[in-house]
Amino acid sequence: MFRRKQSQNHQENGIEEQEAKVSELRAALGPLSGRSLKYCTDACLRRYLIARNWNVDKAKKMLEETLKWRATYKPEEICWVSIESLAIVQHEVAHEGETGKVSRADFHDRSGRTVLILRPGKQNTTCAEDNIRHLVYLIENSILNLADGQEQMSWLIDFTGWGLSVKVPIKTARDCINILQNHYPERLAVALLYNPPRIFEAFWKVVKYFLDPLTFQKVKFVYPKKEDSVELMKSFFDVDNLPNEFGGKATLNYDHEEFSRLMSQDDVKTAKFWGLDERPSHIANGHSGAQVAPEPTPLALPAC
């Protein structure tokens, strides 16, 4: 009984310390407004603190870099197809999704997390900028569709059809990893690489060095003929919901027209959430409601 109470008190003290860190980080950031204020929820600040081992100074630096990136890259203004009523420049990505190379699944993992399916073998375009923008769009969309209380998503990566002719350039892979790690910390719960071909090993030997230790631990290789891999998949997913491409019993049929309809509906929700459908009351640095001035970013991509 004494040990149980001692453990409970220790847990409560830990939570109090974490909340104090969140408050300290918020104070260190200073006044925020517009989209920056909306982005910096307590849950958001907590993710950045976790990513930097609860070091407030390091978390502040990381978060400020994200705010600068978001002010420049404007991920919330990427859309599937343009919404005519919005008086902003929108970047469409529907053409990138024609083959279903990245899509949000219609099922969740056992923890109720949103699932993003990546099928690099269905690559259909060559523009690195558009490919990255398409992935960023679907990361934002997955976050939009997280259930209450959920902070993370799961990734399923199917290597069917992947080979030298369709492999992602190292630079593009590095840029995608940097964006995920630096600007979406603690959003990834697990990335399951299903049945990667042997030729992928050479690619992985280079790419893995771009991953920080926390992200690296979340990457799992899965081989359908290995019992431990099968059990790993079952621990994350109900096989009745899991597509047969990943060892499950369900069928994965990507319908671009239907997916486009869902994304268009979500684009309206996104515009409403970020206030893009409202007339700006003031313009700061050419970007309505942005507290942080846009600055050049090392992740800026060349036009195609």
PDB file of C-alpha atoms in Angstrom:
ATOM      1  CA  MET A   1       0.000   0.000   0.000  1.00  0.00           C
ATOM      2  CA  PHE A   2       2.832   2.393   0.936  1.00  0.00           C
ATOM      3  CA  ARG A   3       4.684   1.666  -2.317  1.00  0.00           C
ATOM      4  CA  ARG A   4       1.537   2.227  -4.362  1.00  0.00           C
ATOM      5  CA  LYS A   5       0.896   5.595  -2.702  1.00  0.00           C
ATOM      6  CA  GLN A   6       4.564   6.566  -3.120  1.00  0.00           C
ATOM      7  CA  SER A   7       4.392   5.711  -6.828  1.00  0.00           C
ATOM      8  CA  GLN A   8       1.176   7.730  -7.228  1.00  0.00           C
ATOM      9  CA  ASN A   9       2.725  10.762  -5.517  1.00  0.00           C
ATOM     10  CA  HIS A  10       5.818  10.500  -7.724  1.00  0.00           C
ATOM     11  CA  GLN A  11       3.592  10.387 -10.822  1.00  0.00           C
ATOM     12  CA  GLU A  12       1.608  13.428  -9.691  1.00  0.00           C
ATOM     13  CA  ASN A  13       4.827  15.346  -9.005  1.00  0.00           C
ATOM     14  CA  GLY A  14       6.056  14.417 -12.478  1.00  0.00           C
ATOM     15  CA  ILE A  15       2.880  15.765 -14.086  1.00  0.00           C
ATOM     16  CA  GLU A  16       3.150  18.988 -12.085  1.00  0.00           C
ATOM     17  CA  GLU A  17       6.765  19.415 -13.185  1.00  0.00           C
ATOM     18  CA  GLN A  18       5.787  18.897 -16.808  1.00  0.00           C
ATOM     19  CA  GLU A  19       2.989  21.438 -16.598  1.00  0.00           C
ATOM     20  CA  ALA A  20       5.426  23.900 -15.047  1.00  0.00           C
ATOM     21  CA  LYS A  21       7.755  23.345 -18.019  1.00  0.00           C
ATOM     22  CA  VAL A  22       4.883  24.024 -20.420  1.00  0.00           C
ATOM     23  CA  SER A  23       4.115  27.290 -18.626  1.00  0.00           C
ATOM     24  CA  GLU A  24       7.806  28.217 -18.636  1.00  0.00           C
ATOM     25  CA  LEU A  25       8.044  27.584 -22.381  1.00  0.00           C
ATOM     26  CA  ARG A  26       4.933  29.639 -23.072  1.00  0.00           C
ATOM     27  CA  ALA A  27       6.349  32.546 -21.081  1.00  0.00           C
ATOM     28  CA  ALA A  28       9.682  32.249 -22.902  1.00  0.00           C
ATOM     29  CA  LEU A  29       7.956  32.433 -26.297  1.00  0.00           C
ATOM     30  CA  GLY A  30       6.366  35.757 -25.432  1.00  0.00           C
ATOM     31  CA  PRO A  31       3.160  37.171 -26.942  1.00  0.00           C
ATOM     32  CA  LEU A  32       1.747  35.290 -29.937  1.00  0.00           C
ATOM     33  CA  SER A  33      -1.133  36.099 -32.245  1.00  0.00           C
ATOM     34  CA  GLY A  34      -3.045  34.749 -35.215  1.00  0.00           C
ATOM     35  CA  ARG A  35      -2.049  31.347 -36.513  1.00  0.00           C
ATOM     36  CA  SER A  36       1.005  31.147 -34.260  1.00  0.00           C
ATOM     37  CA  LEU A  37      -1.216  31.469 -31.199  1.00  0.00           C
ATOM     38  CA  LYS A  38      -3.624  28.868 -32.539  1.00  0.00           C
ATOM     39  CA  TYR A  39      -0.771  26.486 -33.271  1.00  0.00           C
ATOM     40  CA  CYS A  40       0.887  26.800 -29.855  1.00  0.00           C
ATOM     41  CA  THR A  41      -1.558  24.881 -27.692  1.00  0.00           C
ATOM     42  CA  ASP A  42      -0.391  23.336 -24.442  1.00  0.00           C
ATOM     43  CA  ALA A  43      -0.345  19.942 -26.169  1.00  0.00           C
ATOM     44  CA  CYS A  44       1.845  21.405 -28.922  1.00  0.00           C
ATOM     45  CA  LEU A  45       4.310  22.875 -26.425  1.00  0.00           C
ATOM     46  CA  ARG A  46       4.418  19.544 -24.629  1.00  0.00           C
ATOM     47  CA  ARG A  47       5.375  17.731 -27.854  1.00  0.00           C
ATOM     48  CA  TYR A  48       8.286  20.090 -28.459  1.00  0.00           C
ATOM     49  CA  LEU A  49       9.446  19.686 -24.866  1.00  0.00           C
ATOM     50  CA  ILE A  50       9.348  15.903 -25.173  1.00  0.00           C
ATOM     51  CA  ALA A  51      11.318  16.115 -28.418  1.00  0.00           C
ATOM     52  CA  ARG A  52      14.008  18.115 -26.599  1.00  0.00           C
ATOM     53  CA  ASN A  53      13.990  16.044 -23.411  1.00  0.00           C
ATOM     54  CA  TRP A  54      12.108  18.755 -21.488  1.00  0.00           C
ATOM     55  CA  ASN A  55      14.838  21.334 -22.037  1.00  0.00           C
ATOM     56  CA  VAL A  56      12.924  24.618 -22.275  1.00  0.00           C
ATOM     57  CA  ASP A  57      15.630  26.560 -24.134  1.00  0.00           C
ATOM     58  CA  LYS A  58      16.053  23.837 -26.768  1.00  0.00           C
ATOM     59  CA  ALA A  59      12.291  23.391 -27.127  1.00  0.00           C
ATOM     60  CA  LYS A  60      11.873  27.162 -27.551  1.00  0.00           C
ATOM     61  CA  LYS A  61      14.475  27.249 -30.311  1.00  0.00           C
ATOM     62  CA  MET A  62      12.858  24.298 -32.071  1.00  0.00           C
ATOM     63  CA  LEU A  63       9.361  25.755 -31.836  1.00  0.00           C
ATOM     64  CA  GLU A  64      10.468  29.189 -33.044  1.00  0.00           C
ATOM     65  CA  GLU A  65      12.040  27.532 -36.088  1.00  0.00           C
ATOM     66  CA  THR A  66       8.735  25.791 -36.776  1.00  0.00           C
ATOM     67  CA  LEU A  67       6.800  29.052 -36.505  1.00  0.00           C
ATOM     68  CA  LYS A  68       9.180  30.637 -39.007  1.00  0.00           C
ATOM     69  CA  TRP A  69       8.811  27.624 -41.311  1.00  0.00           C
ATOM     70  CA  ARG A  70       5.017  27.677 -41.091  1.00  0.00           C
ATOM     71  CA  ALA A  71       4.947  31.426 -41.798  1.00  0.00           C
ATOM     72  CA  THR A  72       7.017  30.809 -44.934  1.00  0.00           C
ATOM     73  CA  TYR A  73       5.826  27.408 -46.139  1.00  0.00           C
ATOM     74  CA  LYS A  74       2.190  27.943 -45.051  1.00  0.00           C
ATOM     75  CA  PRO A  75       1.170  24.265 -44.819  1.00  0.00           C
ATOM     76  CA  GLU A  76      -2.382  25.185 -43.828  1.00  0.00           C
ATOM     77  CA  GLU A  77      -2.818  26.859 -47.232  1.00  0.00           C
ATOM     78  CA  ILE A  78      -2.022  23.697 -49.209  1.00  0.00           C
ATOM     79  CA  CYS A  79      -5.231  22.234 -50.567  1.00  0.00           C
ATOM     80  CA  TRP A  80      -6.405  19.281 -52.613  1.00  0.00           C
ATOM     81  CA  VAL A  81      -8.098  21.602 -55.084  1.00  0.00           C
ATOM     82  CA  SER A  82      -8.418  25.367 -54.765  1.00  0.00           C
ATOM     83  CA  ILE A  83     -11.360  26.844 -52.882  1.00  0.00           C
ATOM     84  CA  GLU A  84     -12.557  29.763 -54.981  1.00  0.00           C
ATOM     85  CA  SER A  85     -13.987  31.702 -52.038  1.00  0.00           C
ATOM     86  CA  LEU A  86     -10.583  32.024 -50.314  1.00  0.00           C
ATOM     87  CA  ALA A  87      -8.627  35.178 -51.136  1.00  0.00           C
ATOM     88  CA  ILE A  88      -5.226  33.512 -50.699  1.00  0.00           C
ATOM     89  CA  VAL A  89      -2.725  31.798 -52.965  1.00  0.00           C
ATOM     90  CA  GLN A  90      -3.409  28.066 -52.686  1.00  0.00           C
ATOM     91  CA  HIS A  91      -1.164  25.180 -53.731  1.00  0.00           C
ATOM     92  CA  GLU A  92      -3.103  22.244 -55.177  1.00  0.00           C
ATOM     93  CA  VAL A  93      -1.841  18.680 -54.703  1.00  0.00           C
ATOM     94  CA  ALA A  94      -4.652  16.571 -56.183  1.00  0.00           C
ATOM     95  CA  HIS A  95      -2.511  15.667 -59.207  1.00  0.00           C
ATOM     96  CA  GLU A  96       0.077  14.153 -56.869  1.00  0.00           C
ATOM     97  CA  GLY A  97      -2.516  11.826 -55.379  1.00  0.00           C
ATOM     98  CA  GLU A  98      -3.868  10.277 -58.582  1.00  0.00           C
ATOM     99  CA  THR A  99      -2.190   6.908 -57.960  1.00  0.00           C
ATOM    100  CA  GLY A 100      -2.732   6.837 -54.196  1.00  0.00           C
ATOM    101  CA  LYS A 101       0.984   6.927 -53.381  1.00  0.00           C
ATOM    102  CA  VAL A 102       0.101   8.606 -50.069  1.00  0.00           C
ATOM    103  CA  SER A 103      -3.380   8.470 -48.574  1.00  0.00           C
ATOM    104  CA  ARG A 104      -5.186   8.550 -45.259  1.00  0.00           C
ATOM    105  CA  ALA A 105      -6.590   5.137 -44.419  1.00  0.00           C
ATOM    106  CA  ASP A 106     -10.259   4.548 -43.665  1.00  0.00           C
ATOM    107  CA  PHE A 107      -9.301   2.542 -40.570  1.00  0.00           C
ATOM    108  CA  HIS A 108      -7.353   3.234 -37.367  1.00  0.00           C
ATOM    109  CA  ASP A 109      -4.748   1.312 -35.431  1.00  0.00           C
ATOM    110  CA  ARG A 110      -5.569  -0.452 -32.173  1.00  0.00           C
ATOM    111  CA  SER A 111      -4.941   2.767 -30.235  1.00  0.00           C
ATOM    112  CA  GLY A 112      -7.432   4.690 -32.386  1.00  0.00           C
ATOM    113  CA  ARG A 113      -4.733   6.659 -34.200  1.00  0.00           C
ATOM    114  CA  THR A 114      -5.051   7.984 -37.743  1.00  0.00           C
ATOM    115  CA  VAL A 115      -3.168   5.834 -40.256  1.00  0.00           C
ATOM    116  CA  LEU A 116      -1.252   7.212 -43.227  1.00  0.00           C
ATOM    117  CA  ILE A 117      -0.503   4.753 -46.039  1.00  0.00           C
ATOM    118  CA  LEU A 118       2.557   5.371 -48.199  1.00  0.00           C
ATOM    119  CA  ARG A 119       3.150   3.356 -51.391  1.00  0.00           C
ATOM    120  CA  PRO A 120       6.388   4.640 -52.962  1.00  0.00           C
ATOM    121  CA  GLY A 121       6.060   2.134 -55.787  1.00  0.00           C
ATOM    122  CA  LYS A 122       3.135   4.191 -57.107  1.00  0.00           C
ATOM    123  CA  GLN A 123       5.230   7.307 -57.647  1.00  0.00           C
ATOM    124  CA  ASN A 124       3.674   9.259 -60.531  1.00  0.00           C
ATOM    125  CA  THR A 125       5.532  12.599 -60.643  1.00  0.00           C
ATOM    126  CA  THR A 126       9.106  13.861 -60.616  1.00  0.00           C
ATOM    127  CA  CYS A 127       8.863  17.285 -58.966  1.00  0.00           C
ATOM    128  CA  ALA A 128      10.450  17.076 -55.496  1.00  0.00           C
ATOM    129  CA  GLU A 129       8.721  20.247 -54.328  1.00  0.00           C
ATOM    130  CA  ASP A 130       5.254  18.964 -55.206  1.00  0.00           C
ATOM    131  CA  ASN A 131       5.976  15.535 -53.720  1.00  0.00           C
ATOM    132  CA  ILE A 132       6.996  17.062 -50.401  1.00  0.00           C
ATOM    133  CA  ARG A 133       4.059  19.466 -50.417  1.00  0.00           C
ATOM    134  CA  HIS A 134       1.715  16.524 -51.032  1.00  0.00           C
ATOM    135  CA  LEU A 135       3.155  14.663 -48.023  1.00  0.00           C
ATOM    136  CA  VAL A 136       2.950  17.773 -45.823  1.00  0.00           C
ATOM    137  CA  TYR A 137      -0.671  18.237 -46.875  1.00  0.00           C
ATOM    138  CA  LEU A 138      -1.547  14.684 -45.814  1.00  0.00           C
ATOM    139  CA  ILE A 139       0.330  15.013 -42.525  1.00  0.00           C
ATOM    140  CA  GLU A 140      -1.716  18.141 -41.789  1.00  0.00           C
ATOM    141  CA  ASN A 141      -4.871  16.323 -42.887  1.00  0.00           C
ATOM    142  CA  SER A 142      -4.088  13.348 -40.647  1.00  0.00           C
ATOM    143  CA  ILE A 143      -3.621  15.700 -37.695  1.00  0.00           C
ATOM    144  CA  LEU A 144      -6.934  17.366 -38.522  1.00  0.00           C
ATOM    145  CA  ASN A 145      -8.600  13.940 -38.341  1.00  0.00           C
ATOM    146  CA  LEU A 146      -7.032  12.761 -35.088  1.00  0.00           C
ATOM    147  CA  ALA A 147      -9.600  11.673 -32.531  1.00  0.00           C
ATOM    148  CA  ASP A 148      -9.981  13.669 -29.324  1.00  0.00           C
ATOM    149  CA  GLY A 149      -7.078  12.937 -27.021  1.00  0.00           C
ATOM    150  CA  GLN A 150      -4.894  11.590 -29.828  1.00  0.00           C
ATOM    151  CA  GLU A 151      -1.647  13.336 -30.684  1.00  0.00           C
ATOM    152  CA  GLN A 152       0.046  10.832 -32.978  1.00  0.00           C
ATOM    153  CA  MET A 153      -0.458   8.933 -36.221  1.00  0.00           C
ATOM    154  CA  SER A 154       0.817   5.617 -37.558  1.00  0.00           C
ATOM    155  CA  TRP A 155       2.461   5.120 -40.950  1.00  0.00           C
ATOM    156  CA  LEU A 156       2.176   2.000 -43.081  1.00  0.00           C
ATOM    157  CA  ILE A 157       4.673   1.842 -45.956  1.00  0.00           C
ATOM    158  CA  ASP A 158       4.066  -0.702 -48.731  1.00  0.00           C
ATOM    159  CA  PHE A 159       7.077  -1.395 -50.966  1.00  0.00           C
ATOM    160  CA  THR A 160       5.207  -3.249 -53.695  1.00  0.00           C
ATOM    161  CA  GLY A 161       6.561  -2.037 -57.035  1.00  0.00           C
ATOM    162  CA  TRP A 162       9.423  -0.099 -55.473  1.00  0.00           C
ATOM    163  CA  GLY A 163      12.752  -0.241 -57.267  1.00  0.00           C
ATOM    164  CA  LEU A 164      15.603   1.782 -58.673  1.00  0.00           C
ATOM    165  CA  SER A 165      13.375   3.305 -61.335  1.00  0.00           C
ATOM    166  CA  VAL A 166      10.984   4.825 -58.781  1.00  0.00           C
ATOM    167  CA  LYS A 167      13.166   5.354 -55.732  1.00  0.00           C
ATOM    168  CA  VAL A 168      13.044   8.697 -53.932  1.00  0.00           C
ATOM    169  CA  PRO A 169      16.167  10.883 -54.335  1.00  0.00           C
ATOM    170  CA  ILE A 170      18.284  11.036 -51.176  1.00  0.00           C
ATOM    171  CA  LYS A 171      17.839  14.816 -50.930  1.00  0.00           C
ATOM    172  CA  THR A 172      14.047  14.521 -51.126  1.00  0.00           C
ATOM    173  CA  ALA A 173      14.059  11.816 -48.448  1.00  0.00           C
ATOM    174  CA  ARG A 174      16.281  13.982 -46.242  1.00  0.00           C
ATOM    175  CA  ASP A 175      13.998  17.018 -46.678  1.00  0.00           C
ATOM    176  CA  CYS A 176      10.915  14.939 -45.811  1.00  0.00           C
ATOM    177  CA  ILE A 177      12.626  13.553 -42.702  1.00  0.00           C
ATOM    178  CA  ASN A 178      13.759  17.019 -41.618  1.00  0.00           C
ATOM    179  CA  ILE A 179      10.252  18.420 -41.950  1.00  0.00           C
ATOM    180  CA  LEU A 180       8.720  15.516 -40.020  1.00  0.00           C
ATOM    181  CA  GLN A 181      11.312  15.626 -37.223  1.00  0.00           C
ATOM    182  CA  ASN A 182      11.762  19.375 -36.908  1.00  0.00           C
ATOM    183  CA  HIS A 183       8.231  20.632 -37.491  1.00  0.00           C
ATOM    184  CA  TYR A 184       5.981  17.714 -36.493  1.00  0.00           C
ATOM    185  CA  PRO A 185       7.746  16.380 -33.374  1.00  0.00           C
ATOM    186  CA  GLU A 186       6.039  13.540 -31.531  1.00  0.00           C
ATOM    187  CA  ARG A 187       3.384  13.242 -34.236  1.00  0.00           C
ATOM    188  CA  LEU A 188       4.675   9.878 -35.437  1.00  0.00           C
ATOM    189  CA  ALA A 189       3.832   6.888 -33.252  1.00  0.00           C
ATOM    190  CA  VAL A 190       5.303   4.223 -35.519  1.00  0.00           C
ATOM    191  CA  ALA A 191       6.399   3.765 -39.130  1.00  0.00           C
ATOM    192  CA  LEU A 192       6.029   0.164 -40.307  1.00  0.00           C
ATOM    193  CA  LEU A 193       8.102  -0.600 -43.411  1.00  0.00           C
ATOM    194  CA  TYR A 194       6.365  -3.639 -44.868  1.00  0.00           C
ATOM    195  CA  ASN A 195       8.424  -6.141 -46.821  1.00  0.00           C
ATOM    196  CA  PRO A 196      11.081  -3.778 -48.202  1.00  0.00           C
ATOM    197  CA  PRO A 197      13.153  -5.333 -51.017  1.00  0.00           C
ATOM    198  CA  ARG A 198      16.823  -6.097 -50.520  1.00  0.00           C
ATOM    199  CA  ILE A 199      17.751  -3.206 -52.801  1.00  0.00           C
ATOM    200  CA  PHE A 200      16.213  -0.861 -50.207  1.00  0.00           C
ATOM    201  CA  GLU A 201      18.986  -1.732 -47.744  1.00  0.00           C
ATOM    202  CA  ALA A 202      21.529   0.456 -49.576  1.00  0.00           C
ATOM    203  CA  PHE A 203      19.056   3.366 -49.562  1.00  0.00           C
ATOM    204  CA  TRP A 204      18.317   2.825 -45.858  1.00  0.00           C
ATOM    205  CA  LYS A 205      22.005   2.784 -44.914  1.00  0.00           C
ATOM    206  CA  VAL A 206      22.203   6.402 -46.080  1.00  0.00           C
ATOM    207  CA  VAL A 207      18.795   7.651 -44.996  1.00  0.00           C
ATOM    208  CA  LYS A 208      18.909   6.311 -41.432  1.00  0.00           C
ATOM    209  CA  TYR A 209      21.654   8.774 -40.522  1.00  0.00           C
ATOM    210  CA  PHE A 210      19.187  11.633 -41.075  1.00  0.00           C
ATOM    211  CA  LEU A 211      16.936  10.263 -38.321  1.00  0.00           C
ATOM    212  CA  ASP A 212      17.252  11.444 -34.754  1.00  0.00           C
ATOM    213  CA  PRO A 213      17.311   8.685 -32.089  1.00  0.00           C
ATOM    214  CA  LEU A 214      13.650   9.168 -31.119  1.00  0.00           C
ATOM    215  CA  THR A 215      12.422   8.826 -34.698  1.00  0.00           C
ATOM    216  CA  PHE A 216      14.798   5.953 -35.446  1.00  0.00           C
ATOM    217  CA  GLN A 217      13.258   3.911 -32.626  1.00  0.00           C
ATOM    218  CA  LYS A 218       9.822   4.307 -34.206  1.00  0.00           C
ATOM    219  CA  VAL A 219      10.840   2.758 -37.547  1.00  0.00           C
ATOM    220  CA  LYS A 220      10.035  -0.959 -37.703  1.00  0.00           C
ATOM    221  CA  PHE A 221      10.887  -3.361 -40.514  1.00  0.00           C
ATOM    222  CA  VAL A 222       8.212  -5.965 -41.131  1.00  0.00           C
ATOM    223  CA  TYR A 223       8.664  -9.184 -43.111  1.00  0.00           C
ATOM    224  CA  PRO A 224       5.518 -11.280 -43.692  1.00  0.00           C
ATOM    225  CA  LYS A 225       7.369 -14.618 -43.407  1.00  0.00           C
ATOM    226  CA  LYS A 226       8.812 -13.819 -39.987  1.00  0.00           C
ATOM    227  CA  GLU A 227       6.641 -14.717 -37.007  1.00  0.00           C
ATOM    228  CA  ASP A 228       7.827 -11.799 -34.890  1.00  0.00           C
ATOM    229  CA  SER A 229       6.896  -9.398 -37.719  1.00  0.00           C
ATOM    230  CA  VAL A 230       3.414 -10.919 -37.978  1.00  0.00           C
ATOM    231  CA  GLU A 231       2.940 -10.529 -34.224  1.00  0.00           C
ATOM    232  CA  LEU A 232       4.204  -6.944 -34.410  1.00  0.00           C
ATOM    233  CA  MET A 233       1.547  -6.072 -37.012  1.00  0.00           C
ATOM    234  CA  LYS A 234      -1.138  -7.737 -34.900  1.00  0.00           C
ATOM    235  CA  SER A 235      -0.056  -5.691 -31.890  1.00  0.00           C
ATOM    236  CA  PHE A 236      -0.744  -2.481 -33.811  1.00  0.00           C
ATOM    237  CA  PHE A 237      -3.677  -3.469 -36.034  1.00  0.00           C
ATOM    238  CA  ASP A 238      -6.795  -5.605 -36.151  1.00  0.00           C
ATOM    239  CA  VAL A 239      -6.116  -7.971 -39.085  1.00  0.00           C
ATOM    240  CA  ASP A 240      -9.776  -7.739 -40.123  1.00  0.00           C
ATOM    241  CA  ASN A 241      -9.292  -4.029 -40.864  1.00  0.00           C
ATOM    242  CA  LEU A 242      -5.739  -4.285 -42.162  1.00  0.00           C
ATOM    243  CA  PRO A 243      -5.388  -4.468 -45.992  1.00  0.00           C
ATOM    244  CA  ASN A 244      -3.965  -7.699 -47.407  1.00  0.00           C
ATOM    245  CA  GLU A 245      -1.001  -5.692 -48.737  1.00  0.00           C
ATOM    246  CA  PHE A 246       0.061  -5.536 -45.078  1.00  0.00           C
ATOM    247  CA  GLY A 247      -0.864  -9.083 -44.133  1.00  0.00           C
ATOM    248  CA  GLY A 248      -4.467  -8.373 -43.184  1.00  0.00           C
ATOM    249  CA  LYS A 249      -7.821  -9.569 -44.471  1.00  0.00           C
ATOM    250  CA  ALA A 250      -9.230  -6.316 -45.872  1.00  0.00           C
ATOM    251  CA  THR A 251      -8.919  -4.972 -49.409  1.00  0.00           C
ATOM    252  CA  LEU A 252      -7.164  -1.703 -50.178  1.00  0.00           C
ATOM    253  CA  ASN A 253      -8.887   0.009 -53.084  1.00  0.00           C
ATOM    254  CA  TYR A 254      -7.785   3.575 -53.668  1.00  0.00           C
ATOM    255  CA  ASP A 255     -10.556   5.520 -55.403  1.00  0.00           C
ATOM    256  CA  HIS A 256      -9.099   8.864 -56.413  1.00  0.00           C
ATOM    257  CA  GLU A 257     -12.495  10.431 -57.062  1.00  0.00           C
ATOM    258  CA  GLU A 258     -13.871   9.410 -53.671  1.00  0.00           C
ATOM    259  CA  PHE A 259     -10.668  10.386 -51.869  1.00  0.00           C
ATOM    260  CA  SER A 260     -10.750  13.767 -53.607  1.00  0.00           C
ATOM    261  CA  ARG A 261     -14.293  14.294 -52.350  1.00  0.00           C
ATOM    262  CA  LEU A 262     -13.197  13.590 -48.768  1.00  0.00           C
ATOM    263  CA  MET A 263     -10.154  15.840 -49.061  1.00  0.00           C
ATOM    264  CA  SER A 264     -12.241  18.693 -50.473  1.00  0.00           C
ATOM    265  CA  GLN A 265     -14.562  18.417 -47.484  1.00  0.00           C
ATOM    266  CA  ASP A 266     -11.590  18.474 -45.147  1.00  0.00           C
ATOM    267  CA  ASP A 267     -10.137  21.509 -46.924  1.00  0.00           C
ATOM    268  CA  VAL A 268     -13.240  23.447 -45.917  1.00  0.00           C
ATOM    269  CA  LYS A 269     -12.718  22.325 -42.293  1.00  0.00           C
ATOM    270  CA  THR A 270      -9.059  23.348 -42.483  1.00  0.00           C
ATOM    271  CA  ALA A 271      -9.935  26.791 -43.829  1.00  0.00           C
ATOM    272  CA  LYS A 272     -12.446  27.272 -41.030  1.00  0.00           C
ATOM    273  CA  PHE A 273     -10.030  26.025 -38.330  1.00  0.00           C
ATOM    274  CA  TRP A 274      -7.246  28.400 -39.375  1.00  0.00           C
ATOM    275  CA  GLY A 275      -9.602  31.284 -40.149  1.00  0.00           C
ATOM    276  CA  LEU A 276      -8.715  31.286 -43.847  1.00  0.00           C
ATOM    277  CA  ASP A 277     -12.355  31.842 -44.693  1.00  0.00           C
ATOM    278  CA  GLU A 278     -12.394  35.106 -42.724  1.00  0.00           C
ATOM    279  CA  ARG A 279     -11.440  38.510 -44.061  1.00  0.00           C
ATOM    280  CA  PRO A 280      -8.142  39.537 -42.402  1.00  0.00           C
ATOM    281  CA  SER A 281      -8.485  42.393 -39.916  1.00  0.00           C
ATOM    282  CA  HIS A 282      -4.851  43.352 -40.459  1.00  0.00           C
ATOM    283  CA  ILE A 283      -1.883  42.276 -42.519  1.00  0.00           C
ATOM    284  CA  ALA A 284       1.487  41.683 -40.864  1.00  0.00           C
ATOM    285  CA  ASN A 285       4.525  40.975 -42.993  1.00  0.00           C
ATOM    286  CA  GLY A 286       2.225  40.196 -45.892  1.00  0.00           C
ATOM    287  CA  HIS A 287       0.649  37.304 -43.992  1.00  0.00           C
ATOM    288  CA  SER A 288      -2.605  37.769 -42.119  1.00  0.00           C
ATOM    289  CA  GLY A 289      -2.401  37.108 -38.404  1.00  0.00           C
ATOM    290  CA  ALA A 290       1.194  35.902 -38.377  1.00  0.00           C
ATOM    291  CA  GLN A 291       3.263  37.015 -35.419  1.00  0.00           C
ATOM    292  CA  VAL A 292       6.583  35.653 -36.659  1.00  0.00           C
ATOM    293  CA  ALA A 293       8.134  37.303 -39.685  1.00  0.00           C
ATOM    294  CA  PRO A 294       8.910  34.893 -42.548  1.00  0.00           C
ATOM    295  CA  GLU A 295      12.612  34.211 -42.907  1.00  0.00           C
ATOM    296  CA  PRO A 296      14.581  32.121 -45.372  1.00  0.00           C
ATOM    297  CA  THR A 297      14.584  28.471 -44.340  1.00  0.00           C
ATOM    298  CA  PRO A 298      17.082  25.749 -45.176  1.00  0.00           C
ATOM    299  CA  LEU A 299      14.154  23.550 -46.155  1.00  0.00           C
ATOM    300  CA  ALA A 300      13.020  25.889 -48.914  1.00  0.00           C
ATOM    301  CA  LEU A 301      12.644  23.902 -52.116  1.00  0.00           C
ATOM    302  CA  PRO A 302      13.453  24.881 -55.689  1.00  0.00           C
ATOM    303  CA  ALA A 303      10.625  25.407 -58.118  1.00  0.00           C
ATOM    304  CA  CYS A 304      10.164  22.619 -60.639  1.00  0.00           C
TER     305      CYS A 304
END
